[in-house]
Coordinates of C-alpha atoms in Angstrom, one line a residue:
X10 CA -322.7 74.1 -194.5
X11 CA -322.3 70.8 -196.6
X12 CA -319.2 69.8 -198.1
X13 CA -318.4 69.3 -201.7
X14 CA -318.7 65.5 -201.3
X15 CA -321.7 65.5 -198.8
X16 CA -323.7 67.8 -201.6
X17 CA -322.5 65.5 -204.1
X18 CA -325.2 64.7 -206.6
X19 CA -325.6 60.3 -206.2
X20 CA -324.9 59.7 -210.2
X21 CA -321.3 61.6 -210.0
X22 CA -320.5 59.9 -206.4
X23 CA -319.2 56.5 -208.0
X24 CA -317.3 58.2 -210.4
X25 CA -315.3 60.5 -207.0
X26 CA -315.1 57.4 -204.8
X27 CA -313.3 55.5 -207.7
X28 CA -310.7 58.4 -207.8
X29 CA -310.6 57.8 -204.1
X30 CA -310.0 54.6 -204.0
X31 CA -306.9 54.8 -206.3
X32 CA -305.7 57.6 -204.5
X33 CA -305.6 55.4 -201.2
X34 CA -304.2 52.9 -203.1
X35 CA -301.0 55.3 -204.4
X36 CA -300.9 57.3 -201.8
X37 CA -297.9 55.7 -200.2
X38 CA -295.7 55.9 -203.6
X39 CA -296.5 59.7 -204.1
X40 CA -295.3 60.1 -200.6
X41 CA -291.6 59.0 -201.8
X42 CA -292.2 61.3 -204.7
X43 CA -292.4 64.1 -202.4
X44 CA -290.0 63.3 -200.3
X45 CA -287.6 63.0 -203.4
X46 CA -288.6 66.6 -205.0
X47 CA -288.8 67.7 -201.7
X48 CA -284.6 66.7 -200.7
X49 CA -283.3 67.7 -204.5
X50 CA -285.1 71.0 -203.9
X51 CA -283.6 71.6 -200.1
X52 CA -279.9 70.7 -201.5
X53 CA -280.2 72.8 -204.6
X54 CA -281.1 76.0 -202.5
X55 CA -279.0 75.0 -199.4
X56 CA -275.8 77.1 -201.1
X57 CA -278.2 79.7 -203.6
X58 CA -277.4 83.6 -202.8
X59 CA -281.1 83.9 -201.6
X60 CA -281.3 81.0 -199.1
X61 CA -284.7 80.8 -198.2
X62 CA -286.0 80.4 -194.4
X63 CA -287.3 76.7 -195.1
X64 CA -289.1 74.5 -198.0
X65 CA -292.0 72.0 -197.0
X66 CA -293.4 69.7 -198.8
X67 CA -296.7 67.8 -198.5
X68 CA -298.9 65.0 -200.4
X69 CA -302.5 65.8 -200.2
X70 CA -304.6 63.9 -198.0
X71 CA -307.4 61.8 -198.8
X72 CA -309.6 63.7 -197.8
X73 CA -308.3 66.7 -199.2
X74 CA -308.5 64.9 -202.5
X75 CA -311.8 63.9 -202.2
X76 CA -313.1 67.3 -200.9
X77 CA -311.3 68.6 -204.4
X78 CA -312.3 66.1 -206.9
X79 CA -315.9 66.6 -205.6
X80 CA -316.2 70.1 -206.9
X81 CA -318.8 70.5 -209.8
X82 CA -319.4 72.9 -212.4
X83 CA -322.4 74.2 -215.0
X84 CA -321.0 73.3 -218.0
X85 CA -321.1 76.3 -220.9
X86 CA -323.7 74.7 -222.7
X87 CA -325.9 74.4 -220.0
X88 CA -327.5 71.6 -218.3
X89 CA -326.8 69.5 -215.0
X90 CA -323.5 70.0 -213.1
X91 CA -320.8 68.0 -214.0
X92 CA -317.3 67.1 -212.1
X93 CA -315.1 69.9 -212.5
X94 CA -312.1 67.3 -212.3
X95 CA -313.5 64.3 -214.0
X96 CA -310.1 63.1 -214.7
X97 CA -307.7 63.9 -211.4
X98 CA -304.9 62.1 -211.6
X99 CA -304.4 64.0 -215.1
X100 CA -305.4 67.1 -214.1
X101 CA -304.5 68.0 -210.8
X102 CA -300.9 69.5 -210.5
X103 CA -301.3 70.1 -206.0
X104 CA -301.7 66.1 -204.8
X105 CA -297.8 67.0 -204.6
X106 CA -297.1 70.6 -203.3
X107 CA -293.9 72.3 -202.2
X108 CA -293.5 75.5 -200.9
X109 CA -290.4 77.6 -200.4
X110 CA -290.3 80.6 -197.5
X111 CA -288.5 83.5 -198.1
X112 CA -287.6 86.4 -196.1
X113 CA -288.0 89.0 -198.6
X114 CA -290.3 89.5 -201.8
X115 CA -287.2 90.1 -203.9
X116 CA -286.0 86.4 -203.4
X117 CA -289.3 84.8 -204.4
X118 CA -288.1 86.0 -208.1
X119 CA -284.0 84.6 -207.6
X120 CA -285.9 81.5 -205.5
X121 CA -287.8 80.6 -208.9
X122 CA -285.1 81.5 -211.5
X123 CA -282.9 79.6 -210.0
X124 CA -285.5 76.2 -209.7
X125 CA -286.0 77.3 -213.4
X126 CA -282.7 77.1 -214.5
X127 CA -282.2 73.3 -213.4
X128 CA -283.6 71.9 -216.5
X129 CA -282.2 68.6 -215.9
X130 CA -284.0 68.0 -213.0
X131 CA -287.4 70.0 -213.6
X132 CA -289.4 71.3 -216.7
X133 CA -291.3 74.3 -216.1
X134 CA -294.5 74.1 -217.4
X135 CA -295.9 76.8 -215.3
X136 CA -294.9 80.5 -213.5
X137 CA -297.5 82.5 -212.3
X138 CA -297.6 85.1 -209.8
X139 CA -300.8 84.5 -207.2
X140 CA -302.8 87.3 -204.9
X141 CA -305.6 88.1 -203.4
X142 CA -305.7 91.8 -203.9
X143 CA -303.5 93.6 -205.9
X144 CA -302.3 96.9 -207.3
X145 CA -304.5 96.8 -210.5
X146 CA -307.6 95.8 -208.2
X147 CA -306.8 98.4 -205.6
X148 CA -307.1 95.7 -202.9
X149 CA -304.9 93.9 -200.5
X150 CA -303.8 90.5 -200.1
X151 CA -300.8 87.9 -200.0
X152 CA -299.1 87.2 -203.0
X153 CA -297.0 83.5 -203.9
X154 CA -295.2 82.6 -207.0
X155 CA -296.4 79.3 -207.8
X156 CA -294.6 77.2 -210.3
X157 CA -296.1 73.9 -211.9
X158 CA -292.5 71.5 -212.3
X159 CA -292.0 68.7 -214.3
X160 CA -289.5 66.0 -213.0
X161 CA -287.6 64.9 -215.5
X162 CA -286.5 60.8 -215.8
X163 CA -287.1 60.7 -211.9
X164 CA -286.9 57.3 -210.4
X165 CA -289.5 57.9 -207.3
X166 CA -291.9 58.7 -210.0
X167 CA -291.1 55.2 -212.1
X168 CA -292.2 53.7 -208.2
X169 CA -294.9 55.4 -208.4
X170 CA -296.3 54.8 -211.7
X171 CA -295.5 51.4 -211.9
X172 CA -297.9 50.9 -209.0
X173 CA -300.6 53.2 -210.6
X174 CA -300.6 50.9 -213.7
X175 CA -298.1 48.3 -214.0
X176 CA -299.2 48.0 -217.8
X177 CA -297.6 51.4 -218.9
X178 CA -293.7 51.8 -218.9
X179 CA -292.8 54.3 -216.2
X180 CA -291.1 57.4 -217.6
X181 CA -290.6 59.7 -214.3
X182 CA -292.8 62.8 -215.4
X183 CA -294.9 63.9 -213.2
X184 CA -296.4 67.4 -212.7
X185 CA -296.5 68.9 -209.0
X186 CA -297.0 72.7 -207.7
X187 CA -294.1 74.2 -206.0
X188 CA -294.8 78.1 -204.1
X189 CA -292.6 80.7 -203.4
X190 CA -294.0 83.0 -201.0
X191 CA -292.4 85.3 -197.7
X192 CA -292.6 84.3 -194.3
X193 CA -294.9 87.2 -194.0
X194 CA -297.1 86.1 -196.6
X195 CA -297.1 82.7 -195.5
X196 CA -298.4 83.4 -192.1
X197 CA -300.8 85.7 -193.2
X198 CA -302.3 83.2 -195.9
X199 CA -302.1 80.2 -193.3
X200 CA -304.4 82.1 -190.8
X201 CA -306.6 83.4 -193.5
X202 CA -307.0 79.9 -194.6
X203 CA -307.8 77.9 -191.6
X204 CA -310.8 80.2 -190.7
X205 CA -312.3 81.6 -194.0
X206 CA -311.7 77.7 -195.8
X207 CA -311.1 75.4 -192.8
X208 CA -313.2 76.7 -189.9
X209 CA -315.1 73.9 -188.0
X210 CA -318.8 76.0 -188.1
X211 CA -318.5 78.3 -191.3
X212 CA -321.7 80.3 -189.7
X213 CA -318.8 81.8 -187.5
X214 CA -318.4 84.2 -189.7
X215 CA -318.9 88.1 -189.5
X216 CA -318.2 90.9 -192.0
X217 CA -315.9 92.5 -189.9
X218 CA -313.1 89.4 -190.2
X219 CA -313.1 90.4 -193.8
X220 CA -311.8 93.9 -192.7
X221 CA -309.9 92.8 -190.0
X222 CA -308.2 90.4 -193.0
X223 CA -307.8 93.7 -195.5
X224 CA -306.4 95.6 -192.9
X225 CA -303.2 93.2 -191.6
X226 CA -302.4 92.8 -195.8
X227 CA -302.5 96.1 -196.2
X228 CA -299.9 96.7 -192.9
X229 CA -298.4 93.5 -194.3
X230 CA -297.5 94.7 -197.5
X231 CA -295.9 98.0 -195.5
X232 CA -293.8 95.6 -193.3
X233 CA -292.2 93.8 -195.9
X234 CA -291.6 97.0 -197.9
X235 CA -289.8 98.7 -195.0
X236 CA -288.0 95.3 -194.9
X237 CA -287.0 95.1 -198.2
X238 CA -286.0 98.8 -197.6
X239 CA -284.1 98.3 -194.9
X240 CA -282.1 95.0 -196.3
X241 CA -281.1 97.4 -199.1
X242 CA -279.7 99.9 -197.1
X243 CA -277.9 97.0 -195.6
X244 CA -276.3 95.7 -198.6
X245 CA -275.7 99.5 -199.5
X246 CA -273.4 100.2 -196.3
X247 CA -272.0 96.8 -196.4
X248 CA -270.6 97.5 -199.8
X249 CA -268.4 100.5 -198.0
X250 CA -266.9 98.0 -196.3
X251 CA -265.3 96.1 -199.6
X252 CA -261.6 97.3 -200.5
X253 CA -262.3 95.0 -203.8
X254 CA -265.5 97.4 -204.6
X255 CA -267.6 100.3 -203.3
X256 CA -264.9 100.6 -200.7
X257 CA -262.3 101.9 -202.9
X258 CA -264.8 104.4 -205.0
X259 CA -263.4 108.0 -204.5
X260 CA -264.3 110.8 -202.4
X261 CA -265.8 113.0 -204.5
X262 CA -268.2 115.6 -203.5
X263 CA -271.2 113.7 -204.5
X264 CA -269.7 110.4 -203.1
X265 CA -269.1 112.0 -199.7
X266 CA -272.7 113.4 -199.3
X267 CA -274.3 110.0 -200.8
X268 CA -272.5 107.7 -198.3
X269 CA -273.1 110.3 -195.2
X270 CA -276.3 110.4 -196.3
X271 CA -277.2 106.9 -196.1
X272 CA -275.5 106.7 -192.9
X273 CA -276.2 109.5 -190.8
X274 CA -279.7 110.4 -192.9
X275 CA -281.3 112.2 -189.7
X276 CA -277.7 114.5 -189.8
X277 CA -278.2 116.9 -193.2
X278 CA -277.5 119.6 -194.5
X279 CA -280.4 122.4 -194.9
X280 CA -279.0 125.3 -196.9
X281 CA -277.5 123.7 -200.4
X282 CA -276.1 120.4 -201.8
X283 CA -272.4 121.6 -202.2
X284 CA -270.1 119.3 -200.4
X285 CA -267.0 120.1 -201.8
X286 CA -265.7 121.7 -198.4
X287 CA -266.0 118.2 -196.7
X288 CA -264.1 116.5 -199.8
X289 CA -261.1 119.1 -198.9
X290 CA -261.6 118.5 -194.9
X291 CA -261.0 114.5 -195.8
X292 CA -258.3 114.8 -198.3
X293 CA -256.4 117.1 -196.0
X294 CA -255.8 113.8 -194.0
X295 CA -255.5 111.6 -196.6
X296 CA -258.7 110.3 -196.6
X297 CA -260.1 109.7 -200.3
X298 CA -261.5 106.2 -200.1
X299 CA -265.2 105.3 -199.5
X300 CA -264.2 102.9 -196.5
X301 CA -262.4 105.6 -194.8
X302 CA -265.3 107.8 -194.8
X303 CA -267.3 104.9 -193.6
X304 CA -264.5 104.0 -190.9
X305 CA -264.6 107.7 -189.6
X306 CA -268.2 108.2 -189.5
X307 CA -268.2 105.6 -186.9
X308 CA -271.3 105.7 -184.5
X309 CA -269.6 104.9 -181.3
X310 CA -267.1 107.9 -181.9
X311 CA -270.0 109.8 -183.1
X312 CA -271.3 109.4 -179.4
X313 CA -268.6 110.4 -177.9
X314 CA -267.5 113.4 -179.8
X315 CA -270.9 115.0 -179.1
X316 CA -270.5 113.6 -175.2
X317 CA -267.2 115.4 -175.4
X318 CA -268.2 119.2 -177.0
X319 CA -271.6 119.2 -175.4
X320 CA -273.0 120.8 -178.4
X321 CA -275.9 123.6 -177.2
X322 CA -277.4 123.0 -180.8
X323 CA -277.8 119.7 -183.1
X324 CA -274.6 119.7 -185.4
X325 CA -275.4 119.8 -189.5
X326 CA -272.8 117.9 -191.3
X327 CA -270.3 120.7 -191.5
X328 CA -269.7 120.5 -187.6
X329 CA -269.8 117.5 -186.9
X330 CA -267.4 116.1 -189.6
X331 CA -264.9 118.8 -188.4
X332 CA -265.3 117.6 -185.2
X333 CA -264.6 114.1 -185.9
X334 CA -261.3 114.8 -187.6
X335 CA -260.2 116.7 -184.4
X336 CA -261.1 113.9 -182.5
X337 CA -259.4 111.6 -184.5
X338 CA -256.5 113.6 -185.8
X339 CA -256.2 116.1 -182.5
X340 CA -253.5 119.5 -183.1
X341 CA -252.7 117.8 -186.8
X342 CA -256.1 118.6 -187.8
X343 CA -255.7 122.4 -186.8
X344 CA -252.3 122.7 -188.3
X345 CA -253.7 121.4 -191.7
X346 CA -257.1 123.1 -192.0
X347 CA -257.0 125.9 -189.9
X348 CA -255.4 129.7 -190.7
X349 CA -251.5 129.8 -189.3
X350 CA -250.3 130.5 -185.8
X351 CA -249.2 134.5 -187.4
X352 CA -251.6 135.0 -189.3
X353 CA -254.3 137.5 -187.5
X354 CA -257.3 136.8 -186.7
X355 CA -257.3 133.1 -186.4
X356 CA -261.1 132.7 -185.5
X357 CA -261.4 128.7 -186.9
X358 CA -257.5 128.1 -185.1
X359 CA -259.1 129.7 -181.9
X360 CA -261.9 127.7 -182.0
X361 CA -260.6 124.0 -183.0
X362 CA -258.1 124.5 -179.9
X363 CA -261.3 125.9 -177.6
X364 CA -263.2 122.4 -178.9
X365 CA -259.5 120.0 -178.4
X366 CA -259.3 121.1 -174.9
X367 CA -262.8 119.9 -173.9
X368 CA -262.2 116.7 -175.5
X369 CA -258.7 116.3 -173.8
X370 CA -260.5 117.1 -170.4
X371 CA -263.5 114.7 -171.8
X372 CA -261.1 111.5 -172.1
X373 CA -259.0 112.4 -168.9
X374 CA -262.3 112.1 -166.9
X375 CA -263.6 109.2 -168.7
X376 CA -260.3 106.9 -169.5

């Protein structure tokens, strides 16, 4: 399969190798322009919220360049093809490109409104929000946030266009494309790309790759969602953790089940939503913060507390809370939530002490 330039109609070639030409001849001053956008964008990120994984930057090669600028068109009123870029160095915004890796799709949005919000160093001219595939389509693909920037008074760019035309006073604008995509994204698009665009025999090609392609986005899409998922969860239980916030929010009822929920979401209740009687197990002790809950519900004391009882049946909530506060609290937490020593029966006293003695045996055998 030909190439753009090697299909090239002859009466349109002089007009590409001119471009060329030039190209060759600037190439070497848009490299510092890259290199400049490329460090001011690395230091403005380095100490963001949402530090991404790396930025790259590249100038397009010449041959790249010449591949593009080769492109032709039917023109709406009919005719012979013409050059779809006729005039390159005008309208191409990619001879400069930049791309920022994230981790997760929610950063490609704080990524680009944080590039957006330096106005003294870049104009935005451009935000839009590239796939292949999509929810409206009903098809799968990668998705990048490209932005077209606008450097503002940038001194690289005065190099540059002095030696593009030394006739014109420099002003340091100059357009160049700057993408915001995930890690995940990124590799899927760069493997896409080097054999559906950049494979060396383009017969090599069969139908199935285009499933095989549909398939990994569509399992790609499900990764990063379960990532994003999980990072929320994350930040969720984190929060527990901060006296200054979430940490000090009260134990109500609700609060209790929504913070055991999150962390012990495989340990529920099945019969109704009422946790009232674990708000009055907790404040017995004192306990009436978030980051005590969070503090108690500890998973290595978790593992030894059910090491300890031996439990014949999975614990619900109910249990095993109670059983953490007598682990933690001992003959303290019978005294304060169990009937009194007189009164008769005493089924709950009778069996807290039943469930203290097997831990007291548990931790003589295993101190």
């Amino acid at each position: 399969m030909a190439s753009n330039w090697d299909s090239l109609d002859p009466q349109l070639r002089e007009s590409v190798q001119a471009n060329v030409e030039l190209y060759e001849r600037v190439r070497p001053a848009l490299k510092l322009v890259t290199r400049d956008v490329l460090l001011t964008l690395r230091d403005m990120l380095k100490n963001s919220e949402s530090v991404p994984l790396f930025v790259t930057g590249r100038t397009k090669t010449v041959e790249s360049f010449r591949e593009k600028i080769s492109r032709t068109e039917v023109p709406l009123e009919g005719g012979p093809r013409v050059l779809k870029f006729p005039d390159p160095f005008r309208t191409l915004n990619d001879m400069v490109g930049l791309r920022v890796i994230t981790k997760l799709p929610a950063e490609n949005a704080a990524v680009a409104n944080l590039i957006k919000r330096q106005r003294q160093l870049f104009d935005c001219r451009g935000d839009l929000e590239k796939d292949i595939g999509s929810i409206e389509s009903g098809t799968y693909g990668y998705s990048s946030r490209h932005l077209i920037l606008r450097t503002i008074q940038n001194e690289s760019v005065k190099a540059y266009q002095q030696v593009f035309n030394p006739d014109i006073p420099p002003n340091g604008s100059y357009f160049f494309e700057c993408q915001i995509r995930t890690v995940f994204a990124h590799a899927w698009s760069e493997i896409e790309h080097d054999i559906r665009f950049k494979a060396e025999d383009p017969r090599a090609w069969t139908p199935h790759f285009d499933r095989q392609f549909t398939a990994t986005a569509a399992m790609l899409e499900t990764v990063e969602s379960a990532f994003a998922d999980l990072h929320e969860r994350y930040e969720e239980v984190r929060g527990y953790w901060d006296l200054d916030g979430e940490g000090s929010m009260p134990l109500t009822p609700n609060r209790v089940r929504d913070v055991w929920r999150t962390l012990l979401p495989h340990v529920d209740r099945k019969v109704d939503d009422d946790w009232g009687w674990a708000a009055e197990l907790l404040a017995a002790h004192g306990l009436n913060k978030t980051v005590e809950l969070a503090g108690l519900l500890s998973a290595n004391r978790i593992t030894e507390v059910r090491k300890a009882l031996d439990h014949r049946y999975s614990p619900g909530p109910d249990r095993l809370l109670d059983d953490l506060l007598l682990w933690q609290y001992g003959t303290e937490h019978i005294d304060l939530t169990a009937e009194a020593p007189d009164v008769a029966p005493h089924p709950r006293r009778d069996s807290l002490q039943r469930r203290l003695k097997q831990i007291e045996r548990y931790r003589l055998t295993n101190s």
